[in-house]
């Protein structure tokens, strides 16, 4: 997978440790809590990413470590009351024409937690942080054959703005989607 280029200057400060945890209680389902990434989360996030994507598309442990350690990136982790990881999102801050934008590196939700509001909660949390930091746009790539994800992103306000040939594993095209903040 491709990485966005370096930004030209640092973002405004956002301290996730000072931000309140976000929760959702979607009726009878268990309450989900969103919190900032912690270093000891890496093995669980790696396992989840491996279960969400085919081996030739999933991130390696080194790739995840790179993004999680980068000062340009932030990560939110959704967990259930039993402290199991329900999902996570990694966002990279990118400067485009002098403006701050956010690029969704990955959003992963465990199979048993899909369609329960976890993905929406992670996306909304990332969008709130980017808005506080002055970002004007969010962008992402999604596989052309992943219609459920495309519908999900459209419902969140994203629109297709382009395509990247052979983006995934050098054989599958991606749709580029963006949302103005």
PDB file of N, CA, C and O in Angstrom, residues 95-140:
ATOM      1  N   UNK A  95      -0.273  17.412   4.396  1.00  0.00           N
ATOM      2  CA  UNK A  95      -0.471  18.766   3.863  1.00  0.00           C
ATOM      3  C   UNK A  95      -0.680  18.671   2.362  1.00  0.00           C
ATOM      4  O   UNK A  95       0.081  18.015   1.661  1.00  0.00           O
ATOM      5  N   UNK A  96      -1.744  19.324   1.889  1.00  0.00           N
ATOM      6  CA  UNK A  96      -2.018  19.416   0.446  1.00  0.00           C
ATOM      7  C   UNK A  96      -2.198  20.877   0.123  1.00  0.00           C
ATOM      8  O   UNK A  96      -3.091  21.517   0.658  1.00  0.00           O
ATOM      9  N   UNK A  97      -1.354  21.378  -0.735  1.00  0.00           N
ATOM     10  CA  UNK A  97      -1.419  22.792  -1.134  1.00  0.00           C
ATOM     11  C   UNK A  97      -1.481  23.701   0.085  1.00  0.00           C
ATOM     12  O   UNK A  97      -2.234  24.666   0.114  1.00  0.00           O
ATOM     13  N   UNK A  98      -0.716  23.358   1.099  1.00  0.00           N
ATOM     14  CA  UNK A  98      -0.634  24.181   2.299  1.00  0.00           C
ATOM     15  C   UNK A  98      -1.741  23.966   3.308  1.00  0.00           C
ATOM     16  O   UNK A  98      -1.727  24.557   4.381  1.00  0.00           O
ATOM     17  N   UNK A  99      -2.702  23.126   3.012  1.00  0.00           N
ATOM     18  CA  UNK A  99      -3.822  22.877   3.930  1.00  0.00           C
ATOM     19  C   UNK A  99      -3.679  21.511   4.586  1.00  0.00           C
ATOM     20  O   UNK A  99      -3.242  20.548   3.957  1.00  0.00           O
ATOM     21  N   UNK A 100      -4.094  21.443   5.839  1.00  0.00           N
ATOM     22  CA  UNK A 100      -4.066  20.188   6.572  1.00  0.00           C
ATOM     23  C   UNK A 100      -5.199  19.290   6.104  1.00  0.00           C
ATOM     24  O   UNK A 100      -6.340  19.729   5.965  1.00  0.00           O
ATOM     25  N   UNK A 101      -4.870  18.026   5.840  1.00  0.00           N
ATOM     26  CA  UNK A 101      -5.864  17.014   5.504  1.00  0.00           C
ATOM     27  C   UNK A 101      -5.554  15.759   6.308  1.00  0.00           C
ATOM     28  O   UNK A 101      -4.467  15.628   6.877  1.00  0.00           O
ATOM     29  N   UNK A 102      -6.495  14.852   6.342  1.00  0.00           N
ATOM     30  CA  UNK A 102      -6.284  13.580   7.011  1.00  0.00           C
ATOM     31  C   UNK A 102      -6.504  12.447   6.034  1.00  0.00           C
ATOM     32  O   UNK A 102      -7.475  12.447   5.275  1.00  0.00           O
ATOM     33  N   UNK A 103      -5.585  11.497   6.026  1.00  0.00           N
ATOM     34  CA  UNK A 103      -5.690  10.327   5.146  1.00  0.00           C
ATOM     35  C   UNK A 103      -5.916   9.098   6.017  1.00  0.00           C
ATOM     36  O   UNK A 103      -5.119   8.809   6.908  1.00  0.00           O
ATOM     37  N   UNK A 104      -7.002   8.386   5.768  1.00  0.00           N
ATOM     38  CA  UNK A 104      -7.292   7.167   6.512  1.00  0.00           C
ATOM     39  C   UNK A 104      -6.338   6.088   5.994  1.00  0.00           C
ATOM     40  O   UNK A 104      -6.468   5.636   4.864  1.00  0.00           O
ATOM     41  N   UNK A 105      -5.390   5.700   6.822  1.00  0.00           N
ATOM     42  CA  UNK A 105      -4.439   4.654   6.469  1.00  0.00           C
ATOM     43  C   UNK A 105      -5.150   3.309   6.487  1.00  0.00           C
ATOM     44  O   UNK A 105      -5.043   2.523   5.557  1.00  0.00           O
ATOM     45  N   UNK A 106      -5.884   3.049   7.561  1.00  0.00           N
ATOM     46  CA  UNK A 106      -6.676   1.831   7.665  1.00  0.00           C
ATOM     47  C   UNK A 106      -7.754   2.007   8.721  1.00  0.00           C
ATOM     48  O   UNK A 106      -7.580   2.773   9.674  1.00  0.00           O
ATOM     49  N   UNK A 107      -8.845   1.332   8.514  1.00  0.00           N
ATOM     50  CA  UNK A 107      -9.877   1.186   9.535  1.00  0.00           C
ATOM     51  C   UNK A 107     -10.236  -0.290   9.539  1.00  0.00           C
ATOM     52  O   UNK A 107     -10.544  -0.858   8.490  1.00  0.00           O
ATOM     53  N   UNK A 108     -10.107  -0.900  10.697  1.00  0.00           N
ATOM     54  CA  UNK A 108     -10.337  -2.335  10.849  1.00  0.00           C
ATOM     55  C   UNK A 108     -11.380  -2.547  11.932  1.00  0.00           C
ATOM     56  O   UNK A 108     -11.264  -1.975  13.023  1.00  0.00           O
ATOM     57  N   UNK A 109     -12.375  -3.370  11.640  1.00  0.00           N
ATOM     58  CA  UNK A 109     -13.387  -3.735  12.634  1.00  0.00           C
ATOM     59  C   UNK A 109     -13.510  -5.253  12.603  1.00  0.00           C
ATOM     60  O   UNK A 109     -13.668  -5.844  11.525  1.00  0.00           O
ATOM     61  N   UNK A 110     -13.427  -5.866  13.762  1.00  0.00           N
ATOM     62  CA  UNK A 110     -13.548  -7.313  13.857  1.00  0.00           C
ATOM     63  C   UNK A 110     -14.863  -7.803  13.276  1.00  0.00           C
ATOM     64  O   UNK A 110     -15.889  -7.127  13.395  1.00  0.00           O
ATOM     65  N   UNK A 111     -14.833  -8.979  12.660  1.00  0.00           N
ATOM     66  CA  UNK A 111     -16.019  -9.524  11.978  1.00  0.00           C
ATOM     67  C   UNK A 111     -17.232  -9.574  12.890  1.00  0.00           C
ATOM     68  O   UNK A 111     -18.344  -9.239  12.475  1.00  0.00           O
ATOM     69  N   UNK A 112     -17.049  -9.959  14.142  1.00  0.00           N
ATOM     70  CA  UNK A 112     -18.178 -10.088  15.070  1.00  0.00           C
ATOM     71  C   UNK A 112     -18.728  -8.740  15.516  1.00  0.00           C
ATOM     72  O   UNK A 112     -19.816  -8.674  16.075  1.00  0.00           O
ATOM     73  N   UNK A 113     -18.016  -7.655  15.243  1.00  0.00           N
ATOM     74  CA  UNK A 113     -18.440  -6.320  15.679  1.00  0.00           C
ATOM     75  C   UNK A 113     -18.933  -5.441  14.532  1.00  0.00           C
ATOM     76  O   UNK A 113     -19.322  -4.301  14.749  1.00  0.00           O
ATOM     77  N   UNK A 114     -18.924  -5.960  13.324  1.00  0.00           N
ATOM     78  CA  UNK A 114     -19.361  -5.160  12.173  1.00  0.00           C
ATOM     79  C   UNK A 114     -20.863  -4.928  12.221  1.00  0.00           C
ATOM     80  O   UNK A 114     -21.612  -5.711  12.775  1.00  0.00           O
ATOM     81  N   UNK A 115     -21.266  -3.790  11.653  1.00  0.00           N
ATOM     82  CA  UNK A 115     -22.679  -3.376  11.570  1.00  0.00           C
ATOM     83  C   UNK A 115     -23.274  -3.112  12.956  1.00  0.00           C
ATOM     84  O   UNK A 115     -24.470  -3.264  13.160  1.00  0.00           O
ATOM     85  N   UNK A 116     -22.404  -2.725  13.885  1.00  0.00           N
ATOM     86  CA  UNK A 116     -22.854  -2.387  15.231  1.00  0.00           C
ATOM     87  C   UNK A 116     -22.446  -0.963  15.623  1.00  0.00           C
ATOM     88  O   UNK A 116     -22.489  -0.604  16.789  1.00  0.00           O
ATOM     89  N   UNK A 117     -22.010  -0.166  14.653  1.00  0.00           N
ATOM     90  CA  UNK A 117     -21.673   1.226  14.923  1.00  0.00           C
ATOM     91  C   UNK A 117     -20.217   1.466  15.278  1.00  0.00           C
ATOM     92  O   UNK A 117     -19.822   2.606  15.511  1.00  0.00           O
ATOM     93  N   UNK A 118     -19.388   0.419  15.309  1.00  0.00           N
ATOM     94  CA  UNK A 118     -17.977   0.580  15.683  1.00  0.00           C
ATOM     95  C   UNK A 118     -17.230   1.383  14.618  1.00  0.00           C
ATOM     96  O   UNK A 118     -16.500   2.326  14.951  1.00  0.00           O
ATOM     97  N   UNK A 119     -17.398   1.028  13.356  1.00  0.00           N
ATOM     98  CA  UNK A 119     -16.722   1.764  12.289  1.00  0.00           C
ATOM     99  C   UNK A 119     -17.131   3.220  12.242  1.00  0.00           C
ATOM    100  O   UNK A 119     -16.295   4.115  12.116  1.00  0.00           O
ATOM    101  N   UNK A 120     -18.429   3.465  12.387  1.00  0.00           N
ATOM    102  CA  UNK A 120     -18.926   4.846  12.394  1.00  0.00           C
ATOM    103  C   UNK A 120     -18.323   5.625  13.569  1.00  0.00           C
ATOM    104  O   UNK A 120     -17.887   6.765  13.416  1.00  0.00           O
ATOM    105  N   UNK A 121     -18.281   5.014  14.734  1.00  0.00           N
ATOM    106  CA  UNK A 121     -17.720   5.670  15.918  1.00  0.00           C
ATOM    107  C   UNK A 121     -16.245   6.006  15.712  1.00  0.00           C
ATOM    108  O   UNK A 121     -15.799   7.110  16.037  1.00  0.00           O
ATOM    109  N   UNK A 122     -15.493   5.079  15.134  1.00  0.00           N
ATOM    110  CA  UNK A 122     -14.078   5.345  14.864  1.00  0.00           C
ATOM    111  C   UNK A 122     -13.913   6.472  13.845  1.00  0.00           C
ATOM    112  O   UNK A 122     -13.076   7.371  14.031  1.00  0.00           O
ATOM    113  N   UNK A 123     -14.695   6.438  12.773  1.00  0.00           N
ATOM    114  CA  UNK A 123     -14.608   7.490  11.755  1.00  0.00           C
ATOM    115  C   UNK A 123     -15.000   8.855  12.327  1.00  0.00           C
ATOM    116  O   UNK A 123     -14.344   9.862  12.046  1.00  0.00           O
ATOM    117  N   UNK A 124     -16.059   8.907  13.122  1.00  0.00           N
ATOM    118  CA  UNK A 124     -16.488  10.173  13.724  1.00  0.00           C
ATOM    119  C   UNK A 124     -15.448  10.704  14.700  1.00  0.00           C
ATOM    120  O   UNK A 124     -15.200  11.909  14.759  1.00  0.00           O
ATOM    121  N   UNK A 125     -14.814   9.819  15.454  1.00  0.00           N
ATOM    122  CA  UNK A 125     -13.772  10.246  16.394  1.00  0.00           C
ATOM    123  C   UNK A 125     -12.583  10.824  15.638  1.00  0.00           C
ATOM    124  O   UNK A 125     -12.052  11.873  16.008  1.00  0.00           O
ATOM    125  N   UNK A 126     -12.171  10.165  14.560  1.00  0.00           N
ATOM    126  CA  UNK A 126     -11.060  10.661  13.743  1.00  0.00           C
ATOM    127  C   UNK A 126     -11.416  12.001  13.109  1.00  0.00           C
ATOM    128  O   UNK A 126     -10.602  12.933  13.093  1.00  0.00           O
ATOM    129  N   UNK A 127     -12.643  12.112  12.611  1.00  0.00           N
ATOM    130  CA  UNK A 127     -13.078  13.366  11.990  1.00  0.00           C
ATOM    131  C   UNK A 127     -13.075  14.509  13.005  1.00  0.00           C
ATOM    132  O   UNK A 127     -12.633  15.621  12.697  1.00  0.00           O
ATOM    133  N   UNK A 128     -13.537  14.242  14.216  1.00  0.00           N
ATOM    134  CA  UNK A 128     -13.519  15.280  15.262  1.00  0.00           C
ATOM    135  C   UNK A 128     -12.101  15.740  15.547  1.00  0.00           C
ATOM    136  O   UNK A 128     -11.848  16.935  15.685  1.00  0.00           O
ATOM    137  N   UNK A 129     -11.159  14.799  15.657  1.00  0.00           N
ATOM    138  CA  UNK A 129      -9.782  15.186  15.927  1.00  0.00           C
ATOM    139  C   UNK A 129      -9.226  16.013  14.780  1.00  0.00           C
ATOM    140  O   UNK A 129      -8.606  17.058  14.997  1.00  0.00           O
ATOM    141  N   UNK A 130      -9.444  15.566  13.553  1.00  0.00           N
ATOM    142  CA  UNK A 130      -8.939  16.318  12.405  1.00  0.00           C
ATOM    143  C   UNK A 130      -9.540  17.717  12.351  1.00  0.00           C
ATOM    144  O   UNK A 130      -8.836  18.687  12.052  1.00  0.00           O
ATOM    145  N   UNK A 131     -10.818  17.826  12.637  1.00  0.00           N
ATOM    146  CA  UNK A 131     -11.469  19.144  12.635  1.00  0.00           C
ATOM    147  C   UNK A 131     -10.832  20.048  13.687  1.00  0.00           C
ATOM    148  O   UNK A 131     -10.537  21.216  13.415  1.00  0.00           O
ATOM    149  N   UNK A 132     -10.599  19.523  14.879  1.00  0.00           N
ATOM    150  CA  UNK A 132      -9.947  20.317  15.944  1.00  0.00           C
ATOM    151  C   UNK A 132      -8.555  20.761  15.531  1.00  0.00           C
ATOM    152  O   UNK A 132      -8.088  21.818  15.949  1.00  0.00           O
ATOM    153  N   UNK A 133      -7.878  19.932  14.735  1.00  0.00           N
ATOM    154  CA  UNK A 133      -6.520  20.252  14.298  1.00  0.00           C
ATOM    155  C   UNK A 133      -6.500  21.153  13.063  1.00  0.00           C
ATOM    156  O   UNK A 133      -5.435  21.497  12.564  1.00  0.00           O
ATOM    157  N   UNK A 134      -7.671  21.508  12.550  1.00  0.00           N
ATOM    158  CA  UNK A 134      -7.742  22.427  11.426  1.00  0.00           C
ATOM    159  C   UNK A 134      -7.740  21.784  10.055  1.00  0.00           C
ATOM    160  O   UNK A 134      -7.564  22.472   9.048  1.00  0.00           O
ATOM    161  N   UNK A 135      -7.957  20.485   9.986  1.00  0.00           N
ATOM    162  CA  UNK A 135      -7.994  19.808   8.684  1.00  0.00           C
ATOM    163  C   UNK A 135      -9.243  20.224   7.919  1.00  0.00           C
ATOM    164  O   UNK A 135     -10.285  20.513   8.507  1.00  0.00           O
ATOM    165  N   UNK A 136      -9.116  20.252   6.602  1.00  0.00           N
ATOM    166  CA  UNK A 136     -10.244  20.651   5.752  1.00  0.00           C
ATOM    167  C   UNK A 136     -10.828  19.481   4.964  1.00  0.00           C
ATOM    168  O   UNK A 136     -11.849  19.631   4.305  1.00  0.00           O
ATOM    169  N   UNK A 137     -10.162  18.316   5.032  1.00  0.00           N
ATOM    170  CA  UNK A 137     -10.540  17.206   4.173  1.00  0.00           C
ATOM    171  C   UNK A 137     -10.068  15.890   4.778  1.00  0.00           C
ATOM    172  O   UNK A 137      -9.018  15.847   5.417  1.00  0.00           O
ATOM    173  N   UNK A 138     -10.857  14.832   4.556  1.00  0.00           N
ATOM    174  CA  UNK A 138     -10.437  13.462   4.865  1.00  0.00           C
ATOM    175  C   UNK A 138     -10.436  12.699   3.547  1.00  0.00           C
ATOM    176  O   UNK A 138     -11.317  12.902   2.713  1.00  0.00           O
ATOM    177  N   UNK A 139      -9.457  11.790   3.377  1.00  0.00           N
ATOM    178  CA  UNK A 139      -9.406  10.974   2.171  1.00  0.00           C
ATOM    179  C   UNK A 139      -9.095   9.531   2.533  1.00  0.00           C
ATOM    180  O   UNK A 139      -8.571   9.247   3.611  1.00  0.00           O
ATOM    181  N   UNK A 140      -9.417   8.641   1.608  1.00  0.00           N
ATOM    182  CA  UNK A 140      -9.145   7.216   1.811  1.00  0.00           C
ATOM    183  C   UNK A 140      -9.186   6.510   0.479  1.00  0.00           C
ATOM    184  O   UNK A 140      -9.649   7.063  -0.523  1.00  0.00           O
TER     185      UNK A 140
END
